[in-house]
Coordinates of C-alpha atoms in Angstrom, one line a residue:
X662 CA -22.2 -19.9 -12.2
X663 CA -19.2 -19.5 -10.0
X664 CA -17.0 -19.8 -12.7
X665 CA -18.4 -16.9 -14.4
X666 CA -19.0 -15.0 -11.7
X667 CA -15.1 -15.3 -11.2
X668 CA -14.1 -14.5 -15.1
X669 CA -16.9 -11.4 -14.5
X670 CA -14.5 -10.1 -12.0
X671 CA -11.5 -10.6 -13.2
X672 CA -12.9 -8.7 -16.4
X673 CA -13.7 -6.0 -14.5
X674 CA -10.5 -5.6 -12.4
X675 CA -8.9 -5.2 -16.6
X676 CA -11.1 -2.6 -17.5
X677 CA -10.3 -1.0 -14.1
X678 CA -6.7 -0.9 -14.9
X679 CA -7.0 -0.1 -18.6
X680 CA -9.4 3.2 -17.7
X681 CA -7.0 3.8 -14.3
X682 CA -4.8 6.4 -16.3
X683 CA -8.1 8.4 -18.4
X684 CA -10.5 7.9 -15.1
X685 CA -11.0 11.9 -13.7
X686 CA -12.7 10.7 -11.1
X687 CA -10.0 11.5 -7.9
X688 CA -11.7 8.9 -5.0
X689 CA -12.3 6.3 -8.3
X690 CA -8.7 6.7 -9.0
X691 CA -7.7 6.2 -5.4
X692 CA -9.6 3.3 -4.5
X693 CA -7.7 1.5 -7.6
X694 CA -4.7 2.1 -6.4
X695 CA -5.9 1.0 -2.4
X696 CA -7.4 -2.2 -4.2
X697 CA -4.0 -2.9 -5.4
X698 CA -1.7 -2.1 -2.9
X699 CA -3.6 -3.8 0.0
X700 CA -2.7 -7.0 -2.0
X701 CA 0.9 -6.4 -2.1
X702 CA 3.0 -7.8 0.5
X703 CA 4.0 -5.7 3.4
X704 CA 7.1 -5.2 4.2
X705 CA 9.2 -6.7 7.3
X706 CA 9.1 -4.8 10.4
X707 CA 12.6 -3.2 11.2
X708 CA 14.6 -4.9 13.6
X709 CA 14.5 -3.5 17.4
X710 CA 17.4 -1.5 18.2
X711 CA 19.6 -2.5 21.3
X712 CA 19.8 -0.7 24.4
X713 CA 23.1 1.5 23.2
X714 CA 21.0 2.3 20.6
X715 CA 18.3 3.3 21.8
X716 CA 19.8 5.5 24.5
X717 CA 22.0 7.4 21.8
X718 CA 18.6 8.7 20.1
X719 CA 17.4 9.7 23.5
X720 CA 20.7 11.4 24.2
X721 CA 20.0 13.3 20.9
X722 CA 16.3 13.6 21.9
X723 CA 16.9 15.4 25.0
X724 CA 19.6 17.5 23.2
X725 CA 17.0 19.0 21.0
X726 CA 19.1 17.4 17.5

């Protein structure tokens, strides 16, 4: 029963992605692509910048630039 609960699924998320493009519904649309994107994998976090660094863009904070 699992099995074919599984296959019932993955049928689904098919017909999901074969109807994506004619679907007019916006929020239907939209949770497709969330669906798929949340499965993705995220990118790395961008490495922290070093003191200098970080009191250059405060210089240019301050400035107003």
């Amino acid at each position: 029963m699992l099995k074919d609960q599984a296959r019932a699924s993955e049928m689904l998320e098919r017909i999901d992605i074969v109807a994506f493009p004619h679907n007019p519904d916006k929020e239907a649309r939209q949770s497709i692509i969330d669906r798929y994107t949340s499965v993705l994998p995220k990118p790395p976090a961008p490495p922290p910048k070093s003191a200098q660094e970080q009191y250059e863009a405060l210089k240019l904070r301050l400035k107003g630039r």
